[in-house]
Amino acid sequence: MSNNSKPDVLIVDDDQHILELVTSLLQTLDCNVVGSALDGEEGLALFREKQPDLVLLDFMMPGLSGLETLQQILAIKSDANVVMLTAVESNAVSDDCILAGAKDFVRKDQQPGDLTKRLADVIAKIAAL
């Protein structure tokens, strides 16, 4: 991802409302949302097709869990930038995600303004890598 271009972002979350909210927030941050998926399988297919700069991935999903999807994304591209999204408040969950290869962890049950700031911080961190 070059500093002069909009980052391409893929969002994977089983909650349609969260997909719409995060898409809207990312557009205010000048990101290019290249796709959204409601489950891990669809997310993997879009990841292969779009090769995004960043994946925002829900931790708890039916079917393939967020952790399983993360592992499969990293098997496809070992240096993929994946940030986990969750409403679960648990240090153990965030630690598991980071140990599995996620670049960061974002609580999605924040107020939209706080979530926007947190996403902006994460995008800046990823851009600096």
PDB file of N, CA and C in Angstrom, residues 33-93:
ATOM      1  N   VAL A  33     -13.297   0.366  -0.184  1.00  0.00           N
ATOM      2  CA  VAL A  33     -13.838  -0.926   0.244  1.00  0.00           C
ATOM      3  C   VAL A  33     -14.060  -1.769  -1.011  1.00  0.00           C
ATOM      4  N   VAL A  34     -13.225  -2.802  -1.178  1.00  0.00           N
ATOM      5  CA  VAL A  34     -13.262  -3.619  -2.402  1.00  0.00           C
ATOM      6  C   VAL A  34     -14.231  -4.787  -2.301  1.00  0.00           C
ATOM      7  N   GLY A  35     -14.754  -5.029  -1.104  1.00  0.00           N
ATOM      8  CA  GLY A  35     -15.704  -6.111  -0.952  1.00  0.00           C
ATOM      9  C   GLY A  35     -16.121  -6.281   0.487  1.00  0.00           C
ATOM     10  N   SER A  36     -17.261  -6.950   0.666  1.00  0.00           N
ATOM     11  CA  SER A  36     -17.711  -7.305   2.005  1.00  0.00           C
ATOM     12  C   SER A  36     -18.331  -8.696   1.928  1.00  0.00           C
ATOM     13  N   ALA A  37     -18.152  -9.434   3.000  1.00  0.00           N
ATOM     14  CA  ALA A  37     -18.627 -10.817   3.039  1.00  0.00           C
ATOM     15  C   ALA A  37     -19.307 -11.079   4.371  1.00  0.00           C
ATOM     16  N   LEU A  38     -20.321 -11.936   4.338  1.00  0.00           N
ATOM     17  CA  LEU A  38     -21.071 -12.284   5.541  1.00  0.00           C
ATOM     18  C   LEU A  38     -20.552 -13.539   6.239  1.00  0.00           C
ATOM     19  N   ASP A  39     -19.552 -14.217   5.638  1.00  0.00           N
ATOM     20  CA  ASP A  39     -18.982 -15.403   6.285  1.00  0.00           C
ATOM     21  C   ASP A  39     -17.545 -15.614   5.813  1.00  0.00           C
ATOM     22  N   GLY A  40     -16.864 -16.521   6.496  1.00  0.00           N
ATOM     23  CA  GLY A  40     -15.459 -16.772   6.206  1.00  0.00           C
ATOM     24  C   GLY A  40     -15.201 -17.310   4.814  1.00  0.00           C
ATOM     25  N   GLU A  41     -16.049 -18.214   4.347  1.00  0.00           N
ATOM     26  CA  GLU A  41     -15.859 -18.794   3.004  1.00  0.00           C
ATOM     27  C   GLU A  41     -15.922 -17.715   1.926  1.00  0.00           C
ATOM     28  N   GLU A  42     -16.951 -16.871   2.008  1.00  0.00           N
ATOM     29  CA  GLU A  42     -17.094 -15.782   1.043  1.00  0.00           C
ATOM     30  C   GLU A  42     -15.926 -14.802   1.181  1.00  0.00           C
ATOM     31  N   GLY A  43     -15.506 -14.561   2.419  1.00  0.00           N
ATOM     32  CA  GLY A  43     -14.371 -13.678   2.666  1.00  0.00           C
ATOM     33  C   GLY A  43     -13.091 -14.199   2.033  1.00  0.00           C
ATOM     34  N   LEU A  44     -12.855 -15.501   2.145  1.00  0.00           N
ATOM     35  CA  LEU A  44     -11.665 -16.103   1.529  1.00  0.00           C
ATOM     36  C   LEU A  44     -11.703 -15.973   0.009  1.00  0.00           C
ATOM     37  N   ALA A  45     -12.877 -16.202  -0.580  1.00  0.00           N
ATOM     38  CA  ALA A  45     -13.007 -16.077  -2.037  1.00  0.00           C
ATOM     39  C   ALA A  45     -12.716 -14.642  -2.479  1.00  0.00           C
ATOM     40  N   LEU A  46     -13.253 -13.674  -1.752  1.00  0.00           N
ATOM     41  CA  LEU A  46     -13.001 -12.271  -2.092  1.00  0.00           C
ATOM     42  C   LEU A  46     -11.539 -11.895  -1.858  1.00  0.00           C
ATOM     43  N   PHE A  47     -10.931 -12.461  -0.801  1.00  0.00           N
ATOM     44  CA  PHE A  47      -9.518 -12.181  -0.541  1.00  0.00           C
ATOM     45  C   PHE A  47      -8.659 -12.651  -1.715  1.00  0.00           C
ATOM     46  N   ARG A  48      -8.922 -13.857  -2.190  1.00  0.00           N
ATOM     47  CA  ARG A  48      -8.159 -14.383  -3.331  1.00  0.00           C
ATOM     48  C   ARG A  48      -8.350 -13.507  -4.573  1.00  0.00           C
ATOM     49  N   GLU A  49      -9.584 -13.078  -4.794  1.00  0.00           N
ATOM     50  CA  GLU A  49      -9.914 -12.304  -5.995  1.00  0.00           C
ATOM     51  C   GLU A  49      -9.384 -10.871  -5.931  1.00  0.00           C
ATOM     52  N   LYS A  50      -9.563 -10.214  -4.799  1.00  0.00           N
ATOM     53  CA  LYS A  50      -9.277  -8.776  -4.693  1.00  0.00           C
ATOM     54  C   LYS A  50      -7.877  -8.451  -4.183  1.00  0.00           C
ATOM     55  N   GLN A  51      -7.253  -9.374  -3.433  1.00  0.00           N
ATOM     56  CA  GLN A  51      -5.932  -9.134  -2.837  1.00  0.00           C
ATOM     57  C   GLN A  51      -5.867  -7.761  -2.149  1.00  0.00           C
ATOM     58  N   PRO A  52      -6.725  -7.532  -1.148  1.00  0.00           N
ATOM     59  CA  PRO A  52      -6.788  -6.218  -0.501  1.00  0.00           C
ATOM     60  C   PRO A  52      -5.548  -5.910   0.334  1.00  0.00           C
ATOM     61  N   ASP A  53      -5.360  -4.624   0.607  1.00  0.00           N
ATOM     62  CA  ASP A  53      -4.267  -4.182   1.478  1.00  0.00           C
ATOM     63  C   ASP A  53      -4.559  -4.514   2.937  1.00  0.00           C
ATOM     64  N   LEU A  54      -5.843  -4.551   3.281  1.00  0.00           N
ATOM     65  CA  LEU A  54      -6.260  -4.755   4.662  1.00  0.00           C
ATOM     66  C   LEU A  54      -7.557  -5.556   4.695  1.00  0.00           C
ATOM     67  N   VAL A  55      -7.636  -6.492   5.639  1.00  0.00           N
ATOM     68  CA  VAL A  55      -8.874  -7.242   5.878  1.00  0.00           C
ATOM     69  C   VAL A  55      -9.331  -6.940   7.299  1.00  0.00           C
ATOM     70  N   LEU A  56     -10.578  -6.502   7.438  1.00  0.00           N
ATOM     71  CA  LEU A  56     -11.209  -6.355   8.745  1.00  0.00           C
ATOM     72  C   LEU A  56     -12.096  -7.578   8.919  1.00  0.00           C
ATOM     73  N   LEU A  57     -11.781  -8.400   9.910  1.00  0.00           N
ATOM     74  CA  LEU A  57     -12.365  -9.738  10.032  1.00  0.00           C
ATOM     75  C   LEU A  57     -13.011  -9.942  11.395  1.00  0.00           C
ATOM     76  N   ASP A  58     -14.296 -10.274  11.383  1.00  0.00           N
ATOM     77  CA  ASP A  58     -15.027 -10.551  12.618  1.00  0.00           C
ATOM     78  C   ASP A  58     -14.468 -11.808  13.283  1.00  0.00           C
ATOM     79  N   PHE A  59     -14.367 -11.767  14.601  1.00  0.00           N
ATOM     80  CA  PHE A  59     -13.848 -12.902  15.355  1.00  0.00           C
ATOM     81  C   PHE A  59     -14.867 -14.038  15.454  1.00  0.00           C
ATOM     82  N   MET A  60     -16.126 -13.703  15.742  1.00  0.00           N
ATOM     83  CA  MET A  60     -17.155 -14.728  15.955  1.00  0.00           C
ATOM     84  C   MET A  60     -18.118 -14.759  14.775  1.00  0.00           C
ATOM     85  N   MET A  61     -18.039 -15.837  13.989  1.00  0.00           N
ATOM     86  CA  MET A  61     -18.932 -16.023  12.848  1.00  0.00           C
ATOM     87  C   MET A  61     -19.349 -17.486  12.788  1.00  0.00           C
ATOM     88  N   PRO A  62     -20.538 -17.755  12.241  1.00  0.00           N
ATOM     89  CA  PRO A  62     -20.926 -19.152  12.036  1.00  0.00           C
ATOM     90  C   PRO A  62     -20.096 -19.770  10.916  1.00  0.00           C
ATOM     91  N   GLY A  63     -20.017 -21.083  10.891  1.00  0.00           N
ATOM     92  CA  GLY A  63     -19.188 -21.738   9.872  1.00  0.00           C
ATOM     93  C   GLY A  63     -17.729 -21.554  10.237  1.00  0.00           C
ATOM     94  N   LEU A  64     -16.950 -21.060   9.290  1.00  0.00           N
ATOM     95  CA  LEU A  64     -15.541 -20.764   9.582  1.00  0.00           C
ATOM     96  C   LEU A  64     -15.478 -19.622  10.585  1.00  0.00           C
ATOM     97  N   SER A  65     -14.820 -19.846  11.702  1.00  0.00           N
ATOM     98  CA  SER A  65     -14.669 -18.769  12.685  1.00  0.00           C
ATOM     99  C   SER A  65     -13.695 -17.723  12.148  1.00  0.00           C
ATOM    100  N   GLY A  66     -13.648 -16.596  12.821  1.00  0.00           N
ATOM    101  CA  GLY A  66     -12.692 -15.569  12.433  1.00  0.00           C
ATOM    102  C   GLY A  66     -11.257 -16.065  12.514  1.00  0.00           C
ATOM    103  N   LEU A  67     -10.946 -16.828  13.571  1.00  0.00           N
ATOM    104  CA  LEU A  67      -9.589 -17.358  13.726  1.00  0.00           C
ATOM    105  C   LEU A  67      -9.246 -18.336  12.604  1.00  0.00           C
ATOM    106  N   GLU A  68     -10.196 -19.204  12.246  1.00  0.00           N
ATOM    107  CA  GLU A  68      -9.958 -20.150  11.144  1.00  0.00           C
ATOM    108  C   GLU A  68      -9.791 -19.409   9.815  1.00  0.00           C
ATOM    109  N   THR A  69     -10.603 -18.385   9.610  1.00  0.00           N
ATOM    110  CA  THR A  69     -10.496 -17.586   8.388  1.00  0.00           C
ATOM    111  C   THR A  69      -9.155 -16.864   8.348  1.00  0.00           C
ATOM    112  N   LEU A  70      -8.740 -16.313   9.485  1.00  0.00           N
ATOM    113  CA  LEU A  70      -7.430 -15.657   9.584  1.00  0.00           C
ATOM    114  C   LEU A  70      -6.323 -16.626   9.184  1.00  0.00           C
ATOM    115  N   GLN A  71      -6.348 -17.825   9.732  1.00  0.00           N
ATOM    116  CA  GLN A  71      -5.308 -18.809   9.424  1.00  0.00           C
ATOM    117  C   GLN A  71      -5.280 -19.141   7.934  1.00  0.00           C
ATOM    118  N   GLN A  72      -6.452 -19.249   7.313  1.00  0.00           N
ATOM    119  CA  GLN A  72      -6.497 -19.564   5.882  1.00  0.00           C
ATOM    120  C   GLN A  72      -6.028 -18.386   5.029  1.00  0.00           C
ATOM    121  N   ILE A  73      -6.356 -17.166   5.447  1.00  0.00           N
ATOM    122  CA  ILE A  73      -5.860 -15.983   4.728  1.00  0.00           C
ATOM    123  C   ILE A  73      -4.337 -15.953   4.783  1.00  0.00           C
ATOM    124  N   LEU A  74      -3.785 -16.205   5.965  1.00  0.00           N
ATOM    125  CA  LEU A  74      -2.324 -16.177   6.116  1.00  0.00           C
ATOM    126  C   LEU A  74      -1.654 -17.328   5.373  1.00  0.00           C
ATOM    127  N   ALA A  75      -2.367 -18.431   5.167  1.00  0.00           N
ATOM    128  CA  ALA A  75      -1.827 -19.530   4.358  1.00  0.00           C
ATOM    129  C   ALA A  75      -1.753 -19.118   2.885  1.00  0.00           C
ATOM    130  N   ILE A  76      -2.668 -18.260   2.460  1.00  0.00           N
ATOM    131  CA  ILE A  76      -2.665 -17.753   1.085  1.00  0.00           C
ATOM    132  C   ILE A  76      -1.590 -16.684   0.912  1.00  0.00           C
ATOM    133  N   LYS A  77      -1.517 -15.776   1.887  1.00  0.00           N
ATOM    134  CA  LYS A  77      -0.557 -14.666   1.823  1.00  0.00           C
ATOM    135  C   LYS A  77      -0.043 -14.417   3.238  1.00  0.00           C
ATOM    136  N   SER A  78       1.156 -14.879   3.512  1.00  0.00           N
ATOM    137  CA  SER A  78       1.675 -14.883   4.883  1.00  0.00           C
ATOM    138  C   SER A  78       1.838 -13.491   5.487  1.00  0.00           C
ATOM    139  N   ASP A  79       1.980 -12.465   4.647  1.00  0.00           N
ATOM    140  CA  ASP A  79       2.148 -11.115   5.183  1.00  0.00           C
ATOM    141  C   ASP A  79       0.873 -10.274   5.069  1.00  0.00           C
ATOM    142  N   ALA A  80      -0.276 -10.937   4.944  1.00  0.00           N
ATOM    143  CA  ALA A  80      -1.557 -10.223   4.840  1.00  0.00           C
ATOM    144  C   ALA A  80      -1.798  -9.381   6.093  1.00  0.00           C
ATOM    145  N   ASN A  81      -2.370  -8.206   5.884  1.00  0.00           N
ATOM    146  CA  ASN A  81      -2.728  -7.315   6.987  1.00  0.00           C
ATOM    147  C   ASN A  81      -4.174  -7.587   7.387  1.00  0.00           C
ATOM    148  N   VAL A  82      -4.328  -8.321   8.481  1.00  0.00           N
ATOM    149  CA  VAL A  82      -5.662  -8.672   8.962  1.00  0.00           C
ATOM    150  C   VAL A  82      -5.846  -8.073  10.351  1.00  0.00           C
ATOM    151  N   VAL A  83      -6.946  -7.354  10.510  1.00  0.00           N
ATOM    152  CA  VAL A  83      -7.311  -6.777  11.799  1.00  0.00           C
ATOM    153  C   VAL A  83      -8.626  -7.414  12.222  1.00  0.00           C
ATOM    154  N   MET A  84      -8.640  -7.957  13.416  1.00  0.00           N
ATOM    155  CA  MET A  84      -9.827  -8.638  13.924  1.00  0.00           C
ATOM    156  C   MET A  84     -10.801  -7.629  14.529  1.00  0.00           C
ATOM    157  N   LEU A  85     -12.092  -7.852  14.273  1.00  0.00           N
ATOM    158  CA  LEU A  85     -13.176  -7.068  14.855  1.00  0.00           C
ATOM    159  C   LEU A  85     -13.943  -7.958  15.819  1.00  0.00           C
ATOM    160  N   THR A  86     -14.331  -7.409  16.967  1.00  0.00           N
ATOM    161  CA  THR A  86     -15.138  -8.205  17.889  1.00  0.00           C
ATOM    162  C   THR A  86     -15.920  -7.325  18.841  1.00  0.00           C
ATOM    163  N   ALA A  87     -16.987  -7.887  19.368  1.00  0.00           N
ATOM    164  CA  ALA A  87     -17.732  -7.250  20.449  1.00  0.00           C
ATOM    165  C   ALA A  87     -17.369  -7.907  21.780  1.00  0.00           C
ATOM    166  N   VAL A  88     -16.522  -8.918  21.728  1.00  0.00           N
ATOM    167  CA  VAL A  88     -16.107  -9.654  22.926  1.00  0.00           C
ATOM    168  C   VAL A  88     -15.032  -8.856  23.660  1.00  0.00           C
ATOM    169  N   GLU A  89     -15.258  -8.642  24.950  1.00  0.00           N
ATOM    170  CA  GLU A  89     -14.273  -7.931  25.758  1.00  0.00           C
ATOM    171  C   GLU A  89     -13.448  -8.964  26.518  1.00  0.00           C
ATOM    172  N   SER A  90     -12.309  -9.332  25.923  1.00  0.00           N
ATOM    173  CA  SER A  90     -11.480 -10.366  26.525  1.00  0.00           C
ATOM    174  C   SER A  90     -10.042 -10.220  26.053  1.00  0.00           C
ATOM    175  N   ASN A  91      -9.129 -10.082  27.012  1.00  0.00           N
ATOM    176  CA  ASN A  91      -7.710 -10.021  26.653  1.00  0.00           C
ATOM    177  C   ASN A  91      -7.250 -11.339  26.048  1.00  0.00           C
ATOM    178  N   ALA A  92      -7.823 -12.454  26.498  1.00  0.00           N
ATOM    179  CA  ALA A  92      -7.435 -13.761  25.963  1.00  0.00           C
ATOM    180  C   ALA A  92      -7.776 -13.848  24.477  1.00  0.00           C
ATOM    181  N   VAL A  93      -8.938 -13.316  24.086  1.00  0.00           N
ATOM    182  CA  VAL A  93      -9.341 -13.336  22.679  1.00  0.00           C
ATOM    183  C   VAL A  93      -8.386 -12.490  21.848  1.00  0.00           C
TER     184      VAL A  93
END
